[in-house]
Structure formats: structure tokens, C-alpha cells
Amino acid sequence: LTVSFPIKEQEGTSFLAWTTTPWTLPSNLGLAVGNEIDYVKVKEISSGKLFILAKALLAGTFKDPKKDIEIISEMKGSDLVGLTYEPLFKYFINDKRIGNAFRVIHSDHVTTESGTGIVHMAPAFGEEDYAASSKNGIGLVNPVDDDGMFTAEVPEYQGKRVKEAYKDIIADIKKMGRLQKQDTIQHSYPFCYRSDTPLIYRA
């Protein structure tokens, strides 16, 4: 899933961030880039919208980069660190636990192998997310209970098992006008060896 996050310091420009776990998006607290990765600001010809993403991943994000976009400027990931953005969901905006959230940080696990080179961070639901966020003063929110159900902290999805809430979350992001691209990809995923059901990472 590729989602846009409007940049507060650059009106009309959004980061394009990527995730394979849409159910973690309500708990987004940061975006990660790689300091040495080359990024570009592009203008989408059809919409006039401006986006920032990794230069090496243009072809995977746009059908025909030569026709679909115009490159406006280039920068390193280190130039993006510290910029702030509008979160997708408003659940935790005024929560004291979030610390220095809703901004761009550096993380070594960001690559240009797939996605957009900008990774959505949900510190409660991934070891790398947690480590990088903690290092940068971003806190922890965990709106998922011991049974893998959303809690009252995210009322729209409360009582739904996280993987069953996928469709609702994606539909809501579409309504916001912030869903840029949706793909189905195959990748390795941990399953319980006893019940043969998918596991979730949770702090």
C-alpha cells in the first residue's frame, strides 16, 4: 500500500510512504528514510500533485515515469530528516505518549529494494520500527489487545481483528484521497507452528 502524507513545511507536497501491513496505519507515529538514499520531488502530470519518494523506485510507483511525472528536484534522505507531516488518522495527535512523533527520521532498515524508500513507522508493531523510533524520541501507542482486536482507542475499528479490518482501513484511506497505489505482493510472513495462523508483532 502506498499512501500520501502531506508535508507541513512544503505546502502542496506529500511524502509517498509504503507498508505491507495496512492494519498498522492507525498507529502511525513516524516516517523513516535512509540518509544516503537519493530522493526526488516529482510532479504527477495528470493531477498536478507533488510527491517525494526514492529516485530508484519511481518505476515501481508510477506506470510510466517518463510520461506520468516530471522531476522537480533531487535530495538525499538526510535532507528530509526532521520534516513533519499530517498523519492519516487523528487518534493520537494529542496523546502524551507519542513524544516527538509525526516527523521524518533516519533508519538503517530503509532500502530501495521495494516500496517508495519511505517507510511508515508503527513502533508497537515492529522491532525495527520500535528501535528507530525509540532512538529518535518517538513514543509508543498500542491499540491492539491480547486477542489481536482493535481497542476503544481506535473507535472506528474497535472489536475487529486487525487483519479483518484491512478492507475498512483501506476504504477509509481511499475516502481521504490519500491512497496512491494498492498492490498485492507475496512475501514471507510468520505463522504459528501449532495453529497455522498468521502471527502479529506487538509490543
CSV table of C-alpha atoms in Angstrom, one decimal:
chain,number,residue,atom,x,y,z
A,1,LEU,CA,0.0,0.0,0.0
A,2,THR,CA,1.4,3.4,-1.0
A,3,VAL,CA,-0.1,6.3,1.0
A,4,SER,CA,0.4,10.1,0.8
A,5,PHE,CA,1.4,12.1,3.9
A,6,PRO,CA,1.2,15.9,3.3
A,7,ILE,CA,4.4,17.7,4.4
A,8,LYS,CA,3.7,20.6,6.8
A,9,GLU,CA,6.8,22.6,5.7
A,10,GLN,CA,6.1,22.2,2.0
A,11,GLU,CA,2.5,23.1,1.1
A,12,GLY,CA,1.1,21.0,-1.7
A,13,THR,CA,3.8,18.3,-1.4
A,14,SER,CA,3.4,14.9,0.2
A,15,PHE,CA,5.6,12.0,1.1
A,16,LEU,CA,4.7,8.7,-0.5
A,17,ALA,CA,5.2,6.1,2.2
A,18,TRP,CA,4.8,2.3,1.8
A,19,THR,CA,3.6,-0.5,4.0
A,20,THR,CA,2.7,-4.2,3.7
A,21,THR,CA,0.7,-4.1,6.9
A,22,PRO,CA,-2.2,-1.6,6.4
A,23,TRP,CA,-3.7,-2.5,9.8
A,24,THR,CA,-0.8,-0.7,11.5
A,25,LEU,CA,-1.5,2.6,9.8
A,26,PRO,CA,-3.9,3.9,12.5
A,27,SER,CA,-0.9,3.6,14.9
A,28,ASN,CA,1.5,5.5,12.6
A,29,LEU,CA,3.8,7.8,14.5
A,30,GLY,CA,6.7,8.4,12.1
A,31,LEU,CA,8.2,8.0,8.6
A,32,ALA,CA,11.7,6.7,8.0
A,33,VAL,CA,14.1,7.4,5.2
A,34,GLY,CA,17.7,6.4,4.6
A,35,ASN,CA,20.2,9.2,5.0
A,36,GLU,CA,22.3,8.3,1.9
A,37,ILE,CA,19.4,7.3,-0.4
A,38,ASP,CA,18.7,9.6,-3.3
A,39,TYR,CA,15.1,11.1,-3.2
A,40,VAL,CA,13.2,13.2,-5.7
A,41,LYS,CA,10.3,15.6,-5.7
A,42,VAL,CA,8.1,14.9,-8.6
A,43,LYS,CA,5.0,16.4,-10.2
A,44,GLU,CA,2.4,14.0,-11.3
A,45,ILE,CA,1.3,15.3,-14.7
A,46,SER,CA,-2.4,14.1,-14.5
A,47,SER,CA,-3.1,15.6,-11.1
A,48,GLY,CA,-0.5,18.3,-10.7
A,49,LYS,CA,0.3,16.8,-7.2
A,50,LEU,CA,3.8,16.9,-5.8
A,51,PHE,CA,5.3,13.9,-4.2
A,52,ILE,CA,8.6,12.9,-2.6
A,53,LEU,CA,10.0,9.4,-2.9
A,54,ALA,CA,13.2,7.4,-3.6
A,55,LYS,CA,14.5,8.1,-7.1
A,56,ALA,CA,15.3,4.4,-7.6
A,57,LEU,CA,11.7,3.4,-7.0
A,58,LEU,CA,9.9,5.7,-9.5
A,59,ALA,CA,9.3,2.9,-12.0
A,60,GLY,CA,7.6,0.8,-9.3
A,61,THR,CA,5.4,3.6,-8.2
A,62,PHE,CA,4.3,5.1,-11.4
A,63,LYS,CA,3.2,3.2,-14.6
A,64,ASP,CA,5.4,5.2,-17.0
A,65,PRO,CA,7.6,7.7,-15.1
A,66,LYS,CA,8.7,9.3,-18.4
A,67,LYS,CA,5.1,10.2,-19.2
A,68,ASP,CA,3.5,10.3,-15.8
A,69,ILE,CA,5.8,12.6,-13.8
A,70,GLU,CA,8.2,15.4,-14.0
A,71,ILE,CA,11.2,15.5,-11.7
A,72,ILE,CA,11.3,18.9,-9.9
A,73,SER,CA,14.3,18.5,-7.6
A,74,GLU,CA,16.6,15.9,-6.0
A,75,MET,CA,17.9,15.5,-2.4
A,76,LYS,CA,19.4,13.0,0.0
A,77,GLY,CA,17.4,11.3,2.7
A,78,SER,CA,19.4,13.3,5.3
A,79,ASP,CA,17.8,16.5,3.8
A,80,LEU,CA,14.3,15.2,4.7
A,81,VAL,CA,15.0,14.2,8.3
A,82,GLY,CA,13.1,16.4,10.8
A,83,LEU,CA,10.3,17.4,8.4
A,84,THR,CA,6.9,17.0,9.8
A,85,TYR,CA,3.7,15.7,8.2
A,86,GLU,CA,-0.1,15.4,8.6
A,87,PRO,CA,-0.9,11.9,10.0
A,88,LEU,CA,-3.5,9.8,8.3
A,89,PHE,CA,-5.6,9.3,11.4
A,90,LYS,CA,-6.1,11.7,14.3
A,91,TYR,CA,-6.4,9.2,17.1
A,92,PHE,CA,-3.1,10.0,18.9
A,93,ILE,CA,-2.4,13.6,17.9
A,94,ASN,CA,-2.8,15.0,21.4
A,95,ASP,CA,-1.7,11.8,23.2
A,96,LYS,CA,1.2,12.5,25.7
A,97,ARG,CA,2.7,9.1,25.0
A,98,ILE,CA,3.7,9.8,21.4
A,99,GLY,CA,6.7,12.1,22.2
A,100,ASN,CA,8.3,13.6,19.1
A,101,ALA,CA,6.0,12.0,16.6
A,102,PHE,CA,4.7,12.7,13.1
A,103,ARG,CA,8.1,13.6,11.6
A,104,VAL,CA,10.8,12.0,9.4
A,105,ILE,CA,13.6,10.0,11.0
A,106,HIS,CA,16.5,8.0,9.6
A,107,SER,CA,16.6,4.2,9.9
A,108,ASP,CA,19.1,1.8,8.6
A,109,HIS,CA,16.4,-0.7,7.6
A,110,VAL,CA,15.1,1.5,4.8
A,111,THR,CA,16.2,0.3,1.4
A,112,THR,CA,15.3,0.8,-2.3
A,113,GLU,CA,14.5,-2.8,-3.0
A,114,SER,CA,10.8,-2.2,-3.0
A,115,GLY,CA,8.1,0.3,-2.0
A,116,THR,CA,8.9,4.0,-2.1
A,117,GLY,CA,12.0,4.4,0.0
A,118,ILE,CA,9.9,6.0,2.7
A,119,VAL,CA,8.7,3.6,5.4
A,120,HIS,CA,5.7,4.1,7.6
A,121,MET,CA,6.6,3.5,11.3
A,122,ALA,CA,4.3,2.0,13.9
A,123,PRO,CA,6.6,1.4,16.9
A,124,ALA,CA,4.3,-1.0,18.7
A,125,PHE,CA,4.2,-3.4,15.8
A,126,GLY,CA,7.7,-4.0,14.5
A,127,GLU,CA,11.1,-4.5,16.1
A,128,GLU,CA,12.9,-2.2,13.6
A,129,ASP,CA,10.2,0.5,13.9
A,130,TYR,CA,10.4,0.3,17.7
A,131,ALA,CA,14.2,0.6,17.8
A,132,ALA,CA,14.5,3.5,15.3
A,133,SER,CA,11.5,5.4,16.9
A,134,SER,CA,12.9,5.0,20.5
A,135,LYS,CA,16.3,6.3,19.3
A,136,ASN,CA,14.5,9.4,17.9
A,137,GLY,CA,12.3,10.2,20.9
A,138,ILE,CA,9.0,8.8,19.4
A,139,GLY,CA,6.8,7.1,21.9
A,140,LEU,CA,4.6,4.0,21.8
A,141,VAL,CA,0.8,3.6,21.3
A,142,ASN,CA,-0.7,0.1,21.1
A,143,PRO,CA,-4.4,0.0,20.3
A,144,VAL,CA,-4.5,-3.8,19.9
A,145,ASP,CA,-5.4,-6.2,22.7
A,146,ASP,CA,-4.1,-9.7,23.6
A,147,ASP,CA,-6.6,-11.3,21.2
A,148,GLY,CA,-5.4,-9.2,18.2
A,149,MET,CA,-8.5,-6.9,18.3
A,150,PHE,CA,-8.5,-3.2,18.0
A,151,THR,CA,-9.3,-1.4,21.2
A,152,ALA,CA,-11.5,1.6,22.0
A,153,GLU,CA,-8.5,3.9,21.2
A,154,VAL,CA,-9.4,3.5,17.6
A,155,PRO,CA,-13.2,3.6,17.8
A,156,GLU,CA,-13.9,3.0,14.1
A,157,TYR,CA,-12.2,-0.4,14.2
A,158,GLN,CA,-12.9,-1.3,17.8
A,159,GLY,CA,-13.6,-5.0,18.3
A,160,LYS,CA,-12.3,-6.0,14.9
A,161,ARG,CA,-9.5,-8.4,14.5
A,162,VAL,CA,-6.6,-6.5,12.9
A,163,LYS,CA,-6.3,-8.5,9.7
A,164,GLU,CA,-10.1,-8.4,9.2
A,165,ALA,CA,-10.0,-4.6,9.4
A,166,TYR,CA,-7.8,-4.3,6.3
A,167,LYS,CA,-10.6,-3.6,3.9
A,168,ASP,CA,-12.2,-0.9,6.2
A,169,ILE,CA,-8.9,0.8,6.8
A,170,ILE,CA,-8.1,0.9,3.0
A,171,ALA,CA,-11.6,2.1,2.2
A,172,ASP,CA,-11.2,4.9,4.7
A,173,ILE,CA,-7.8,5.9,3.3
A,174,LYS,CA,-9.4,6.0,-0.2
A,175,LYS,CA,-12.2,8.3,1.1
A,176,MET,CA,-9.5,10.7,2.4
A,177,GLY,CA,-8.0,10.8,-1.1
A,178,ARG,CA,-4.6,9.6,0.3
A,179,LEU,CA,-4.3,6.1,-1.3
A,180,GLN,CA,-1.8,6.4,-4.1
A,181,LYS,CA,-1.4,2.8,-5.0
A,182,GLN,CA,-2.6,-0.7,-3.9
A,183,ASP,CA,-0.8,-3.9,-4.9
A,184,THR,CA,-0.9,-7.5,-3.9
A,185,ILE,CA,2.5,-8.9,-3.2
A,186,GLN,CA,3.9,-12.2,-2.0
A,187,HIS,CA,6.3,-12.1,0.9
A,188,SER,CA,7.4,-14.3,3.8
A,189,TYR,CA,5.3,-14.0,7.0
A,190,PRO,CA,5.5,-15.7,10.4
A,191,PHE,CA,2.8,-18.3,11.1
A,192,CYS,CA,2.1,-20.2,14.4
A,193,TYR,CA,3.5,-23.7,14.1
A,194,ARG,CA,0.7,-25.1,16.2
A,195,SER,CA,-2.4,-23.4,14.8
A,196,ASP,CA,-1.1,-22.5,11.3
A,197,THR,CA,-2.5,-18.9,11.8
A,198,PRO,CA,-0.6,-15.7,11.0
A,199,LEU,CA,1.1,-14.0,13.9
A,200,ILE,CA,1.3,-10.3,14.5
A,201,TYR,CA,4.2,-8.4,16.1
A,202,ARG,CA,3.0,-6.4,19.1
A,203,ALA,CA,4.9,-4.6,21.9
